PDB file of C-alpha atoms in Angstrom:
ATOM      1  CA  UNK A  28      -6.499  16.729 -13.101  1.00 46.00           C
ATOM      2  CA  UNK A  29      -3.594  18.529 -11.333  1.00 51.00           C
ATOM      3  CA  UNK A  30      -3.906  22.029 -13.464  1.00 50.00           C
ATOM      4  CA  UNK A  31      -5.210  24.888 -12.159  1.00 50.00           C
ATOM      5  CA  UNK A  32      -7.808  25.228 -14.720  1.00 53.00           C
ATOM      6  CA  UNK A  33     -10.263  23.140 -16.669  1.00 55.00           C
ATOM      7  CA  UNK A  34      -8.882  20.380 -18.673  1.00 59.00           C
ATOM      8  CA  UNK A  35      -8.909  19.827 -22.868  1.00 62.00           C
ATOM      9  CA  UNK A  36     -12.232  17.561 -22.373  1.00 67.00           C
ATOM     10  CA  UNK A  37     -13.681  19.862 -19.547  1.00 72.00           C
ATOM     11  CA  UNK A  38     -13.509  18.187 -16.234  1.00 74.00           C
ATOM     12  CA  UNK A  39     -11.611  20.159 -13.868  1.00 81.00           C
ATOM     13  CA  UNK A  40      -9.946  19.621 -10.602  1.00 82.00           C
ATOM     14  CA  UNK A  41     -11.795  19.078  -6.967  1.00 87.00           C
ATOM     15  CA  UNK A  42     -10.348  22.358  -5.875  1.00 88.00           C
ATOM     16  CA  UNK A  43     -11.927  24.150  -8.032  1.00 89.00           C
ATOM     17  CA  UNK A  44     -15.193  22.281  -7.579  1.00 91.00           C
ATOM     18  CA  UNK A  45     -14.810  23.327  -4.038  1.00 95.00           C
ATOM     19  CA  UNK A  46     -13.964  26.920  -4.841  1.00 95.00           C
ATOM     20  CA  UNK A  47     -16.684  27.507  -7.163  1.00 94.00           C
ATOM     21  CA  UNK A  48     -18.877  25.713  -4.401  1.00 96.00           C
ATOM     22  CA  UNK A  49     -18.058  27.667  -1.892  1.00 97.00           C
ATOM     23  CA  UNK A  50     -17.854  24.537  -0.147  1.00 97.00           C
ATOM     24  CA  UNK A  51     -14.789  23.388   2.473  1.00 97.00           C
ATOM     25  CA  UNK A  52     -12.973  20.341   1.160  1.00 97.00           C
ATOM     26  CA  UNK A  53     -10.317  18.027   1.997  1.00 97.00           C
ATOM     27  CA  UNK A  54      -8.478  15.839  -0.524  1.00 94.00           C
ATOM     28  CA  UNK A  55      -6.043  12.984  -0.714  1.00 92.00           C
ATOM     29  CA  UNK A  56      -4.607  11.525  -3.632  1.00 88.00           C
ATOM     30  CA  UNK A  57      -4.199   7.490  -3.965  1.00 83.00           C
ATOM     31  CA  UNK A  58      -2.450   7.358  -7.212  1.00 76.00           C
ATOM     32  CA  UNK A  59      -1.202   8.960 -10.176  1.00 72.00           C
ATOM     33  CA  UNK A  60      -3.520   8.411 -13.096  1.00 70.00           C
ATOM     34  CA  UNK A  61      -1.968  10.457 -16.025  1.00 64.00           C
ATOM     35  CA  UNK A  62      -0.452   8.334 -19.098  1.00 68.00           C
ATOM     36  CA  UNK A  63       2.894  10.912 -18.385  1.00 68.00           C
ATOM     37  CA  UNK A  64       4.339  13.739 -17.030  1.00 67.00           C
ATOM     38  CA  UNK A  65       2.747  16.241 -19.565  1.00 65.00           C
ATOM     39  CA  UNK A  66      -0.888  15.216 -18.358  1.00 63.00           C
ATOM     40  CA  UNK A  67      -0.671  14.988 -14.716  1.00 65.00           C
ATOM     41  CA  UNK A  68      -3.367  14.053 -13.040  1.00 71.00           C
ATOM     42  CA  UNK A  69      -4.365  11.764  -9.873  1.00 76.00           C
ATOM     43  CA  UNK A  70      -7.101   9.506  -7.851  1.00 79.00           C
ATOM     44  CA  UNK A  71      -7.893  10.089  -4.764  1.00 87.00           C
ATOM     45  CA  UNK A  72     -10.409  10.565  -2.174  1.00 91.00           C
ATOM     46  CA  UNK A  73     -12.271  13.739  -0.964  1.00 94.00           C
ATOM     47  CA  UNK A  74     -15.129  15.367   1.384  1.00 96.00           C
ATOM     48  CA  UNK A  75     -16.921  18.169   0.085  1.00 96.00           C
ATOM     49  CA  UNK A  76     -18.707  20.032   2.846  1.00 97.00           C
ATOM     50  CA  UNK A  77     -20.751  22.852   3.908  1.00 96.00           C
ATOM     51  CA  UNK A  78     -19.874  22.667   7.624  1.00 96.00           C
ATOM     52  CA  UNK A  79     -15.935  23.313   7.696  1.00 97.00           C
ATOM     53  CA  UNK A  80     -13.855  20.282   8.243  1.00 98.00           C
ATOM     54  CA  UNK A  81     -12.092  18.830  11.071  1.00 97.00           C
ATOM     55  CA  UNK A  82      -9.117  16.726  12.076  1.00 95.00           C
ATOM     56  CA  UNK A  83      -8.524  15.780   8.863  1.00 97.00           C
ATOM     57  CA  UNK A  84      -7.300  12.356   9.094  1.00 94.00           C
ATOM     58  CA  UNK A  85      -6.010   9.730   6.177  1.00 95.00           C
ATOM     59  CA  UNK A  86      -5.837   6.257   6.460  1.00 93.00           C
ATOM     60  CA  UNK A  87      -3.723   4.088   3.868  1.00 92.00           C
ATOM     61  CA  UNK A  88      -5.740   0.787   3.675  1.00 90.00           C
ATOM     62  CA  UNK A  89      -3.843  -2.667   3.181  1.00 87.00           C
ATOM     63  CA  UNK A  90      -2.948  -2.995  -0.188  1.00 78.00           C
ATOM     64  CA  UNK A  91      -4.206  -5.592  -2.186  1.00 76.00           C
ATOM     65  CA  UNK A  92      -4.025  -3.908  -6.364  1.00 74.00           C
ATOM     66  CA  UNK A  93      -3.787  -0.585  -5.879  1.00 80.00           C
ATOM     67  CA  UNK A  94      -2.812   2.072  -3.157  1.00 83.00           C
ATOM     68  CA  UNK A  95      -6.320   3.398  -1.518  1.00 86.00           C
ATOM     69  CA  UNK A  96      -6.415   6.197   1.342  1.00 91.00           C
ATOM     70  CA  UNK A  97      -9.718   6.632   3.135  1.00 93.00           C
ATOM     71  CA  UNK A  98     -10.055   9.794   4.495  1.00 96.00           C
ATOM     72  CA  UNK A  99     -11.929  11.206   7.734  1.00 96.00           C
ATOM     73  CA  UNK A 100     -12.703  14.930   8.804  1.00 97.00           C
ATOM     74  CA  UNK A 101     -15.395  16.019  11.177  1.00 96.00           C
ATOM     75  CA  UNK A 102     -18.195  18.446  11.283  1.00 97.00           C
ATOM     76  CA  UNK A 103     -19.773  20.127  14.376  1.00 96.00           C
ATOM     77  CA  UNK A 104     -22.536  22.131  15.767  1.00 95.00           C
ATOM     78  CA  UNK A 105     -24.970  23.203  17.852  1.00 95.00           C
ATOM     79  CA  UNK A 106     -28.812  22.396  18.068  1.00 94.00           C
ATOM     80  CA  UNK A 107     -31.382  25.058  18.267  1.00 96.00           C
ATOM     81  CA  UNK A 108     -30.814  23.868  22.303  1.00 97.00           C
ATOM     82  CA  UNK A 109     -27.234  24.871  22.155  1.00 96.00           C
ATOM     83  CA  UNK A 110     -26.345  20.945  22.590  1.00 95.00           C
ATOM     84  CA  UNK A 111     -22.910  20.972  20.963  1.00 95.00           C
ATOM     85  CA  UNK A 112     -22.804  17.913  17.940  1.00 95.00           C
ATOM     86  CA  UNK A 113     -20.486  16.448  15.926  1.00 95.00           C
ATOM     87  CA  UNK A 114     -20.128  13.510  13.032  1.00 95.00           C
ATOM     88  CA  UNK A 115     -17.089  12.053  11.339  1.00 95.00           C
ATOM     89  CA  UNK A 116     -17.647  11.735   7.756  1.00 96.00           C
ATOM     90  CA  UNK A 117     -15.739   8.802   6.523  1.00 94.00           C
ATOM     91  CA  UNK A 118     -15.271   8.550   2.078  1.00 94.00           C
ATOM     92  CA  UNK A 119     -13.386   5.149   1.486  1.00 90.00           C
ATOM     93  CA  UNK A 120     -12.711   3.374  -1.892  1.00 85.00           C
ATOM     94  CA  UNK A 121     -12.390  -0.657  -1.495  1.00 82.00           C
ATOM     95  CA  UNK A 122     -10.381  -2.119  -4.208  1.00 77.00           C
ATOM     96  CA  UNK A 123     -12.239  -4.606  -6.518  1.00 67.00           C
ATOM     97  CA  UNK A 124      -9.724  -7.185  -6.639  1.00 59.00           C
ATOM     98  CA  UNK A 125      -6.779  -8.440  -5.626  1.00 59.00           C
ATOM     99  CA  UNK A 126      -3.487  -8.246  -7.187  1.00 54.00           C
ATOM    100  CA  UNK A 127      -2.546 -11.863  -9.491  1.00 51.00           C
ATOM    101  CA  UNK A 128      -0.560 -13.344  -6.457  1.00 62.00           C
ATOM    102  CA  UNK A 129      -3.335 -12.758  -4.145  1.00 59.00           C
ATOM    103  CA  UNK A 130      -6.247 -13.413  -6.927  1.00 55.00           C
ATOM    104  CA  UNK A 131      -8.057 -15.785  -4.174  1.00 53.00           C
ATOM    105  CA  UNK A 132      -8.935 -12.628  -2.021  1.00 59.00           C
ATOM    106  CA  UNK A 133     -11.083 -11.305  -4.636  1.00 54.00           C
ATOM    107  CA  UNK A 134     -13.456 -12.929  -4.306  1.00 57.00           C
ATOM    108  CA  UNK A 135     -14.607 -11.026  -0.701  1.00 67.00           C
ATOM    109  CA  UNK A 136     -11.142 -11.716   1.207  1.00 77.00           C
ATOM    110  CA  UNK A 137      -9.442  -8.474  -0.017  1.00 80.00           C
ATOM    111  CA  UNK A 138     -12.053  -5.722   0.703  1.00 80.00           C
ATOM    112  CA  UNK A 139     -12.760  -7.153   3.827  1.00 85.00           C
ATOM    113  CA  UNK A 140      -9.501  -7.089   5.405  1.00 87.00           C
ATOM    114  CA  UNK A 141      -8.978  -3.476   4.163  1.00 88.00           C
ATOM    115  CA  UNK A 142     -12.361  -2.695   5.580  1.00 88.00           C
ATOM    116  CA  UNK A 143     -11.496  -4.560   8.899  1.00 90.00           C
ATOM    117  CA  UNK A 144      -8.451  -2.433   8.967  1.00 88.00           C
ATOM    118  CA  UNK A 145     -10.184   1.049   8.380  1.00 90.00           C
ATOM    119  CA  UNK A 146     -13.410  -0.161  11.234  1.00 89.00           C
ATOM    120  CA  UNK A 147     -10.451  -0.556  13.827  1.00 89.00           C
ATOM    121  CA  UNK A 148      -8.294   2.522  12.610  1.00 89.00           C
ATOM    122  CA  UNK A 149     -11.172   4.985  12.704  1.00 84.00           C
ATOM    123  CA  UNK A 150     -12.682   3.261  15.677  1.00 82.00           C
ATOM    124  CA  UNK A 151     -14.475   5.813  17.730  1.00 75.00           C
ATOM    125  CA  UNK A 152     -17.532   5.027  20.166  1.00 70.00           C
ATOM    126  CA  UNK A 153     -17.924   8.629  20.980  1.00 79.00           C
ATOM    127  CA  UNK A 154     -18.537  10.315  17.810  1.00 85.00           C
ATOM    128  CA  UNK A 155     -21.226   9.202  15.386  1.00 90.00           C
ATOM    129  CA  UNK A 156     -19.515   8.377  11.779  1.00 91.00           C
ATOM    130  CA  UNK A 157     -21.022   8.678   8.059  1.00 91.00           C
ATOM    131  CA  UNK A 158     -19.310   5.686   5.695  1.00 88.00           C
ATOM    132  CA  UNK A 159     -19.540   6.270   3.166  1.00 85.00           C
ATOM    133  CA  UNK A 160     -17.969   5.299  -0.626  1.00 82.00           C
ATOM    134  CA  UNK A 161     -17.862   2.639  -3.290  1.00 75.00           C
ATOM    135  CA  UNK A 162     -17.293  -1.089  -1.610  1.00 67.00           C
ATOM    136  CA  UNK A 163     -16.664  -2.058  -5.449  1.00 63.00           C
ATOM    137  CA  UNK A 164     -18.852  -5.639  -4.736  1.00 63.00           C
ATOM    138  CA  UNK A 165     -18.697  -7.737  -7.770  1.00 60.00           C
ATOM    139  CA  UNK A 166     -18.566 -10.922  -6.079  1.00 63.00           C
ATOM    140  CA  UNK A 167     -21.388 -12.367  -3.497  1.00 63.00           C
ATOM    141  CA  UNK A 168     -23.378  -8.594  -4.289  1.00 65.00           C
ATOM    142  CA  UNK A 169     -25.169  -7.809  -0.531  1.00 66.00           C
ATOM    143  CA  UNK A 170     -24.170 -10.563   0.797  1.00 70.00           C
ATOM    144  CA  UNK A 171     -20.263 -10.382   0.147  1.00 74.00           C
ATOM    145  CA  UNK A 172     -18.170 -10.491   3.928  1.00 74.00           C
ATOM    146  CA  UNK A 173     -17.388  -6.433   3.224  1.00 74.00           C
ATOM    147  CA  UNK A 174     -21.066  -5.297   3.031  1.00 78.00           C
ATOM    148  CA  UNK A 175     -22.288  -6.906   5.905  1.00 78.00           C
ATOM    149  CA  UNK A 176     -19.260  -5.930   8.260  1.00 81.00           C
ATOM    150  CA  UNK A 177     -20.185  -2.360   8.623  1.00 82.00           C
ATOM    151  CA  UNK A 178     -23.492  -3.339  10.276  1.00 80.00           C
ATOM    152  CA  UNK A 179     -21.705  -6.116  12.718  1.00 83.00           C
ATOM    153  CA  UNK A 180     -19.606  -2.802  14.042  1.00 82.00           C
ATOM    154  CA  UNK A 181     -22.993  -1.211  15.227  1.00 80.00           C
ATOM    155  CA  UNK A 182     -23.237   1.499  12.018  1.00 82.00           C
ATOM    156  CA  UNK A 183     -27.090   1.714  10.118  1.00 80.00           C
ATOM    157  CA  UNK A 184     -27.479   0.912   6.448  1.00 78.00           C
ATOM    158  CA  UNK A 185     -28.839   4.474   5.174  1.00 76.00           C
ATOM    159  CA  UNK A 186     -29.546   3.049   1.678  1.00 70.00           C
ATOM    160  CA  UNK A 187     -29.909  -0.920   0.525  1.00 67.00           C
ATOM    161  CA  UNK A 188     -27.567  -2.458  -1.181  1.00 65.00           C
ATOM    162  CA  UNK A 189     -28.115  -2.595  -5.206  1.00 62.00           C
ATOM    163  CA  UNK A 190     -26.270  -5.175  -7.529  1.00 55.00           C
ATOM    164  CA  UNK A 191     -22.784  -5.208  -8.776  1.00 52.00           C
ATOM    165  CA  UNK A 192     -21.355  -2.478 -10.020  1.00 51.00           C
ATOM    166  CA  UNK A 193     -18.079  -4.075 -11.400  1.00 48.00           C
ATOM    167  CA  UNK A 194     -17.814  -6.448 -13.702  1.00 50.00           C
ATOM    168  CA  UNK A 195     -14.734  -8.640 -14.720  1.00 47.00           C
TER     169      UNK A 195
END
């Protein structure tokens, strides 16, 4: 919600989940989601953090229903052996279908295009990268083009994939 304080039903705003936190955060909006200009409030993206952040970097996806921005940043260190470190955390949102024109590419087409787009955008071989976010898979599950793609550009499936999560 874009208030400064807690909303009627209680959520409240990243910001001040970050403040409270303590932790750094960067934050970019995809959409407005408030029913009108009394209740304003938005969808986006964001990296909360305990490291600070880094080149801070958004990247508007091909649209297919809805505006999506993935969003980068970095963290860095040192080891206990002073070798300096750093890793790109990566939070993307996939849409979960296409719009009615392009209804064909919801079935897998869609999300992997935008996802194609992002791999190539962010594309890095120097820095090791986090993905992570919600691939919104309703159609083939683990097996959908989308899923697998990640692991054809050399990244490491942390976690296995579970069912859908979306449902028409």
């Amino acid at each position: 919600s874009i208030r400064p304080a807690a909303s009627p039903d209680g959520r409240i705003g990243i910001d001040e989940v970050a403040r409270r936190t303590a932790l750094h955060l960067f934050y970019v909006p995809s959409m407005r989601n408030g029913r009108n200009a009394a209740d304003p409030e938005d969808r986006g993206n964001a990296i909360l953090a305990t490291f600070p952040l880094a080149n801070p970097t958004a990247v508007e996806l091909p649209f297919e229903r809805e505006r999506r921005v993935t969003i980068a940043a970095d963290i860095a260190g040192t080891t206990s052996a002073a070798t300096p470190w750093r890793i790109r955390l990566v939070d993307l949102h996939l849409d979960a279908r296409s719009s009615w024109m392009n209804v064909q590419r919801s079935f897998g087409a869609g999300r992997a295009r935008q996802l194609q787009f992002l791999l190539e955008a962010l594309r890095d071989d120097e820095t090791y990268t986090v993905l992570g976010g919600d691939f919104n898979s309703w159609a083939g599950g683990a097996s959908e083009r989308a899923l697998r793609m990640p692991q054809e550009w050399g990244f490491v499936r942390a976690t296995p994939l579970g069912g859908s999560t979306w449902k028409l």
